XYZ file of C-alpha atoms in Angstrom:
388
model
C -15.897 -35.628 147.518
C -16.878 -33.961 144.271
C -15.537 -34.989 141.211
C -14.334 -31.401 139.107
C -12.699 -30.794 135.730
C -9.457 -30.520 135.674
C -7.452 -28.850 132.797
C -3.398 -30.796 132.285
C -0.030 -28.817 131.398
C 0.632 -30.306 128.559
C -1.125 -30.064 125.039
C -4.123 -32.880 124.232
C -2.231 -34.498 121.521
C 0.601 -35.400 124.343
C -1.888 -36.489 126.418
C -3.353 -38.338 123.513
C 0.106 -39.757 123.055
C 0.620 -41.021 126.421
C -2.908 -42.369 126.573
C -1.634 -44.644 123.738
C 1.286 -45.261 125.302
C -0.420 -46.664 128.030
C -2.958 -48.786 126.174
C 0.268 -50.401 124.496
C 1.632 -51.278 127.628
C -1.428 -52.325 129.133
C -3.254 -54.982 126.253
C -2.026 -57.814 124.370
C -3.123 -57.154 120.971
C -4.111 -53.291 120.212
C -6.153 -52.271 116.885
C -7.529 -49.547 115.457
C -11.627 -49.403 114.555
C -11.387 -47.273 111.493
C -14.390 -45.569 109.818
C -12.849 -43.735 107.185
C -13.943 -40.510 109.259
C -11.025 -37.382 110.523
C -11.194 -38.944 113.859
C -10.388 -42.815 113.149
C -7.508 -41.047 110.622
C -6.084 -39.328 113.318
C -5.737 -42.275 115.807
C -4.405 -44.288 112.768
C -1.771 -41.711 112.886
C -1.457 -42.130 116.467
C -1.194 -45.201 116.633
C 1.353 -45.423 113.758
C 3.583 -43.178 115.722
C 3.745 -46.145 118.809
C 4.755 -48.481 116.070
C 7.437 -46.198 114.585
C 8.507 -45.628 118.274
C 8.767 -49.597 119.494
C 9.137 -51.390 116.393
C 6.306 -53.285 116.114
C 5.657 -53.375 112.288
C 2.194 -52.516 110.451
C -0.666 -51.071 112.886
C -3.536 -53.855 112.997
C -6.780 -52.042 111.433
C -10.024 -52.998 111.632
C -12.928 -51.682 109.287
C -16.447 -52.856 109.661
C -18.318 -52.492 105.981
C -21.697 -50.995 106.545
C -22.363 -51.529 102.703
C -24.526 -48.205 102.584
C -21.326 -46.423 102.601
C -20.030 -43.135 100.300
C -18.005 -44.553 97.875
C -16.019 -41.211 98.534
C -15.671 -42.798 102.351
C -15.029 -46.276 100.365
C -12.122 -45.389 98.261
C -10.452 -43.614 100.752
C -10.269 -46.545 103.195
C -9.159 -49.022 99.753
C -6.504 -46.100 99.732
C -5.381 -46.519 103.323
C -5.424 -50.521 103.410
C -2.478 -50.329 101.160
C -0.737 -48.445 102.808
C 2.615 -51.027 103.517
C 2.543 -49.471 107.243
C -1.524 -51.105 107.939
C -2.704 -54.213 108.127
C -6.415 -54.117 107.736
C -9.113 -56.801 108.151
C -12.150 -55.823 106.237
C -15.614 -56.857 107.622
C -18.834 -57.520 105.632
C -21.418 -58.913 108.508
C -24.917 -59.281 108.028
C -26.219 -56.722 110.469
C -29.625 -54.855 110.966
C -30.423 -51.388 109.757
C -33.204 -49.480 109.343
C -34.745 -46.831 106.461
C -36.365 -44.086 107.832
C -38.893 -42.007 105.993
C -40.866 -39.205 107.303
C -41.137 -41.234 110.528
C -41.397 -44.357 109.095
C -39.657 -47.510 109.467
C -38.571 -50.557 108.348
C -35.768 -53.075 108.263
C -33.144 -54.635 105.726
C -30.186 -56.446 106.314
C -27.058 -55.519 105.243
C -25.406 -57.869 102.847
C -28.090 -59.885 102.163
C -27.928 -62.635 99.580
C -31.660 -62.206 98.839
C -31.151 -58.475 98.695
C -28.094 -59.421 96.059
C -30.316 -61.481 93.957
C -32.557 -58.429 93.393
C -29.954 -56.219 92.928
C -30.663 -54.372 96.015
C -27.189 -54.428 97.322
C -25.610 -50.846 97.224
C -22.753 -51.997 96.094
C -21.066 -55.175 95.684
C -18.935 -57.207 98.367
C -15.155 -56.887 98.092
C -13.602 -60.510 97.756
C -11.586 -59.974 100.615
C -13.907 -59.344 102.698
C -13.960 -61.423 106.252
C -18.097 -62.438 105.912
C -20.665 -64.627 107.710
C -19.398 -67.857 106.090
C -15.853 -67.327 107.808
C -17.987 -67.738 111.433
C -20.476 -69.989 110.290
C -22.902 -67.633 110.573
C -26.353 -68.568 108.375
C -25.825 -64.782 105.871
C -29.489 -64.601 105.460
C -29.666 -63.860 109.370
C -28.260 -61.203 111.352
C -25.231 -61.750 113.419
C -26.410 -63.605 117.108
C -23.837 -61.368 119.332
C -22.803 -57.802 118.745
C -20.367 -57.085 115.393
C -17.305 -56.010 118.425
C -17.787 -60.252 119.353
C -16.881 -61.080 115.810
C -14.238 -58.495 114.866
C -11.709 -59.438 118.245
C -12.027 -63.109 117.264
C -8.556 -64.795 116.622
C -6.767 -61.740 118.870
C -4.648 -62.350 121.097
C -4.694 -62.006 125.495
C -6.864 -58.948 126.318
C -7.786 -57.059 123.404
C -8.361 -52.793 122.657
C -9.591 -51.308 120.010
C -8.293 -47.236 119.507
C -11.882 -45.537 118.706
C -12.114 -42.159 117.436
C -14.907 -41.221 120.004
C -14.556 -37.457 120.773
C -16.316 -36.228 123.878
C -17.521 -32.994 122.252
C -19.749 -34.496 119.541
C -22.423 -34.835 122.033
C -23.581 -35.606 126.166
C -23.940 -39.472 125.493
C -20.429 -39.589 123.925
C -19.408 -36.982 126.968
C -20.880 -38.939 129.600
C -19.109 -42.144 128.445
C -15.513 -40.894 128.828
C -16.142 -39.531 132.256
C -17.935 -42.449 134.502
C -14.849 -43.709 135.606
C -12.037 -41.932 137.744
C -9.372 -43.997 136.711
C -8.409 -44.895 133.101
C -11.731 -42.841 131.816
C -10.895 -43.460 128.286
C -11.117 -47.139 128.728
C -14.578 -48.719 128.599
C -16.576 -52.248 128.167
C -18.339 -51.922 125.108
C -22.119 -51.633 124.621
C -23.663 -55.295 125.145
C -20.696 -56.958 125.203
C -20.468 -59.768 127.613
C -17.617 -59.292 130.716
C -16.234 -62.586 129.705
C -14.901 -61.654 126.377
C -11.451 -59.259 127.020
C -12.121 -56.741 124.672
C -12.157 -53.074 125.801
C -12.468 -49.765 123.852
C -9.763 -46.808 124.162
C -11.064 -43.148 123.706
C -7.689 -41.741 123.348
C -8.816 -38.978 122.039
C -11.569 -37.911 123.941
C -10.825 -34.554 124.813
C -9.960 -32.945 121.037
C -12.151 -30.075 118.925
C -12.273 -30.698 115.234
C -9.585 -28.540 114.928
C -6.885 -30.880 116.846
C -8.146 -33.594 114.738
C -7.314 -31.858 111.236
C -4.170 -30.588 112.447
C -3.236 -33.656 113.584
C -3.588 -35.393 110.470
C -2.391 -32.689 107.990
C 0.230 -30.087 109.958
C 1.771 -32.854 112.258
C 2.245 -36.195 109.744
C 1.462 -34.305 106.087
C -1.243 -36.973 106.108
C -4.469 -37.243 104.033
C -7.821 -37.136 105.084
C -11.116 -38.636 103.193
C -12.400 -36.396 100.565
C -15.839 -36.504 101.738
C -14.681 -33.232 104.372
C -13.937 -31.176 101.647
C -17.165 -32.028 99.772
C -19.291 -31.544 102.802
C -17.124 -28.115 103.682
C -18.025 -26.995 99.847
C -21.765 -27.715 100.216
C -22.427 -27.045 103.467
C -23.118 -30.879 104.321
C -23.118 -32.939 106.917
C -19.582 -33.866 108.189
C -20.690 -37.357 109.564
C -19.500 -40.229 107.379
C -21.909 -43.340 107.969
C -24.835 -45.045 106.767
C -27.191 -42.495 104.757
C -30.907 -43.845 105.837
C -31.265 -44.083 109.577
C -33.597 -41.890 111.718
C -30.791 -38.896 112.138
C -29.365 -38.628 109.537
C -31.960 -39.386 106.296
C -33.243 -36.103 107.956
C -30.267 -34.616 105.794
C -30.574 -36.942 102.903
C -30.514 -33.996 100.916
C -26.621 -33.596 101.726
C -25.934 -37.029 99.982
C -27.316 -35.038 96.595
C -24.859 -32.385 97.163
C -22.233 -34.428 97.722
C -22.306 -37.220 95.902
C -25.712 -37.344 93.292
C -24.332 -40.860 91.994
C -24.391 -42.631 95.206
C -27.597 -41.109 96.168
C -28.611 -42.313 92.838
C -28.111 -45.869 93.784
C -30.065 -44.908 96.750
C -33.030 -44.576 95.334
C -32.669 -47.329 92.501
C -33.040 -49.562 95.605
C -35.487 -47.654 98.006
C -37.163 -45.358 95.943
C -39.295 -43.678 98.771
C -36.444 -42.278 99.965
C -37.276 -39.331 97.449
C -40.160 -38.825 99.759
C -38.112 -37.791 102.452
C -35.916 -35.630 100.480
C -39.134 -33.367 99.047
C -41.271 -33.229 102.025
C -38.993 -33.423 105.415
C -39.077 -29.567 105.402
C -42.846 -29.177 104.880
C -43.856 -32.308 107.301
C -45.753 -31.458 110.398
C -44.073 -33.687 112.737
C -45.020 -31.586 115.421
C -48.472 -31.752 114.512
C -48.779 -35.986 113.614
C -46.945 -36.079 117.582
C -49.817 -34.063 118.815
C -52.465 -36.102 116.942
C -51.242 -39.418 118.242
C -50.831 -37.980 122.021
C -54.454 -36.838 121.744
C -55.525 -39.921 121.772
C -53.698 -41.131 124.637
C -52.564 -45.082 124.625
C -54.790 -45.945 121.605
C -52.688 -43.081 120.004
C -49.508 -45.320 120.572
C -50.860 -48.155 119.169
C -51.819 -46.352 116.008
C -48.480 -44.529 116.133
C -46.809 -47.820 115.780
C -48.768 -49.418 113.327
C -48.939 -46.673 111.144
C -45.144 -46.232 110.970
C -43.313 -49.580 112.253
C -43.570 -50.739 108.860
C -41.715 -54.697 109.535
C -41.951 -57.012 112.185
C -39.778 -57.036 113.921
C -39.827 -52.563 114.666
C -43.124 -52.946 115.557
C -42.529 -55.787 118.323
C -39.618 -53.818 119.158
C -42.058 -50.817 119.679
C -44.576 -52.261 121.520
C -41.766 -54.050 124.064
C -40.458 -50.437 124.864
C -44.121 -49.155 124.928
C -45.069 -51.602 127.361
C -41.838 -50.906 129.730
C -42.551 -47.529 128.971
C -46.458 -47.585 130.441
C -44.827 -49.584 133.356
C -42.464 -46.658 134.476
C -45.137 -44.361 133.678
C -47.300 -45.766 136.314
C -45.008 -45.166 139.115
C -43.450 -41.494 137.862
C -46.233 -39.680 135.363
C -44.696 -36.427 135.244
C -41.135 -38.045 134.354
C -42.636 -40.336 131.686
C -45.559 -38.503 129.852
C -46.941 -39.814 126.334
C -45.394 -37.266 124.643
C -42.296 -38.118 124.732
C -42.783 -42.020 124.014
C -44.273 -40.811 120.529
C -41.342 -38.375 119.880
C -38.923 -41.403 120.311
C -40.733 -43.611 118.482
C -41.149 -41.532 115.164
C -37.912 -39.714 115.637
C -34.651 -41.700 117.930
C -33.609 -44.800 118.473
C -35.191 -47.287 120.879
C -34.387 -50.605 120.003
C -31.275 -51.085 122.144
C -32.394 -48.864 124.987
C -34.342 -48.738 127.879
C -36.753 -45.636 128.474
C -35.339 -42.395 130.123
C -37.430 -39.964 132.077
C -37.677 -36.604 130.668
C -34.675 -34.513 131.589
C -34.276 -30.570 133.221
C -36.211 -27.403 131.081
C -39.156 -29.541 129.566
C -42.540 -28.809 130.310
C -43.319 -32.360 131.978
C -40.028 -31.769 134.507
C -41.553 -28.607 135.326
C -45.066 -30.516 135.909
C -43.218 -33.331 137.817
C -41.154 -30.517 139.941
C -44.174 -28.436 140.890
C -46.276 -31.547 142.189
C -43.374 -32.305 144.004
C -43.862 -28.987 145.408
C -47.333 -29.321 146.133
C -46.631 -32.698 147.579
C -44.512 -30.923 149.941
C -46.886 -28.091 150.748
C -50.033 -30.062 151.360
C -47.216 -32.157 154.068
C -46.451 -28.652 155.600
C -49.984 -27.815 155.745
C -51.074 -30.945 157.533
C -47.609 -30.738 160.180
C -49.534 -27.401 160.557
C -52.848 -28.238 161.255
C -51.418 -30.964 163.902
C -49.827 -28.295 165.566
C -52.975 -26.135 166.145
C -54.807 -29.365 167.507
């Protein structure tokens, strides 16, 4: 039987509502994972209404510092963690991130103490901050399990985290709220081990932008970061987050409508940054993809050492260049060379495995018409028995 869409009687923030309800009664200890963004702010006011509702004192918060962070975003989440109705626990983990210029990559770790001692730090750690000392975690290293392992330590029974994932922001995000049939908004988080109870609630999955502002402001007179109204003003990006990664340095230009100050500090730190702010209009990607495909697997290799500019990105590279050749092999059309250079100067491919080429591209049109032929030279030969 078919799985279809279904559309409920009542309105999505009751639905949200009961989700929540039902997360309560179903974990131990329930937190929110707030970014600072509309959507974490709206399940903080979700979740605050559960509280109200049962008594259970301040909603548990939990905030992971990403250091490269607006200090718009930042000031707005110091706002909310004194709020007398939240009790937040404030992160600063040494994890891995990447700057991204014109294709180019290369690694830094966030929070480093030898990124402190040059000054390289975009802004200073907040002495409340729960760090790598408080695990015994080496800081100059990043973190051995994922930053979700960390973050539910000390919680209590089976553990959820309220995310702010919305289903409409794009497929991946879509597809992850509708694998399962029952309890679709409740998932195992990326990487994380079985063994450790945590899960992550989507309770509001199925809201528009609109829901989400409402919400906030019409529903609980609440307020929202600051950033929305710069971005709105500008014509910015609406994504809080880190600045410098693949997707969204390609609008690093936003940061210097925004906020010039921070983007400033920016460039005091990684100064070819500037690079990608004059030229990403005027570079030929297109063209430096089908230079590198010309040359077939040689054009790989140069693709990666050309623009894996650490370690570490360019064994990561060649590890999903060599799976990538491997799946090749058996499925050509579904795999072609084009597309590995396209993810490796433009998306991410250090935590994933490579995907064949999906419906209305050129190489699933070559991979459906040799299936075709496959099929007709079959027909032909069933034919050619029959006249024997």
């Amino acid at each position: 039987m078919t799985r279809q869409r279904m559309f409920l009687d009542i309105s999505c923030v009751d639905a949200a509502r009961e989700r929540m309800r039902h997360v309560y009664d179903t974990f131990d200890t329930v937190c929110v994972q707030f970014s600072g963004g509309k959507d974490s702010t709206a399940i903080l006011y979700l979740a605050k209404e559960i509280h109200e509702e049962r008594g259970l004192g301040p909603v548990k918060v939990i905030f992971r510092d990403e250091e490269m962070v607006s200090p718009v975003v930042v000031d707005f989440i110091m706002k909310v963690r004194d709020y007398d109705w939240v009790d937040m626990e404030w992160y600063c983990l040494p994890v891995g991130q990447e700057v991204w210029v014109l294709g180019r990559r290369e690694y830094c770790l966030l929070w480093s103490p030898e990124r402190a001692k040059r000054n390289m730090l975009i802004r200073e750690m907040p002495s409340f901050a729960i760090k790598a000392e408080h695990f015994g975690i080496d800081p100059t290293r990043p973190i051995p399990e994922t930053i979700d392992f960390y973050t539910m330590q000390g919680k209590k029974g089976r553990t959820a985290f309220i995310t702010g994932v919305r289903a409409n922001e794009s497929m991946i995000r879509y597809r992850s709220c509708v694998q399962k049939l029952h309890e679709n908004y409740i998932n195992i988080p990326f990487r994380m081990k079985k063994s450790v109870p945590l899960r992550f609630a989507k309770v509001i999955y199925d809201w528009t932008t609109d829901d989400v502002l409402k919400f906030i402001t019409e529903e609980h007179n609440g307020e929202y970061c600051e950033y929305y109204d710069l971005a709105a003003m500008t014509g910015s990006n609406t994504r809080v987050g880190i600045p410098l990664h693949a997707v969204a340095s390609r609008r690093i230009g936003d940061v210097v409508a925004t906020e010039p100050e921070f983007y400033d500090r920016l460039y005091e730190c990684y100064p070819h940054i500037d690079a990608q702010r004059r030229w990403w209009k005027h570079f030929n990607v297109e063209g430096l993809i089908a230079d590198y495909v010309s040359r077939g697997w040689d054009g790989v290799k140069d693709c990666i050492e050309d623009n894996m500019l650490t370690p570490g990105y360019q064994a990561a590279a060649y590890k999903f260049a060599g799976e990538f050749k491997r799946k090749q092999a058996g499925d050509p059309y579904s795999y072609p060379i084009d597309s590995l250079v396209r993810t490796l100067l433009l998306n991410e491919f250090q935590v994933s495995s490579p995907n064949p080429v999906g419906p209305k591209t050129r190489a699933h049109t070559m991979r459906m018409l040799a299936a075709q032929q496959t099929e007709n030279d079959l027909n032909d030969m069933d034919a050619l028995d029959d006249n024997i």
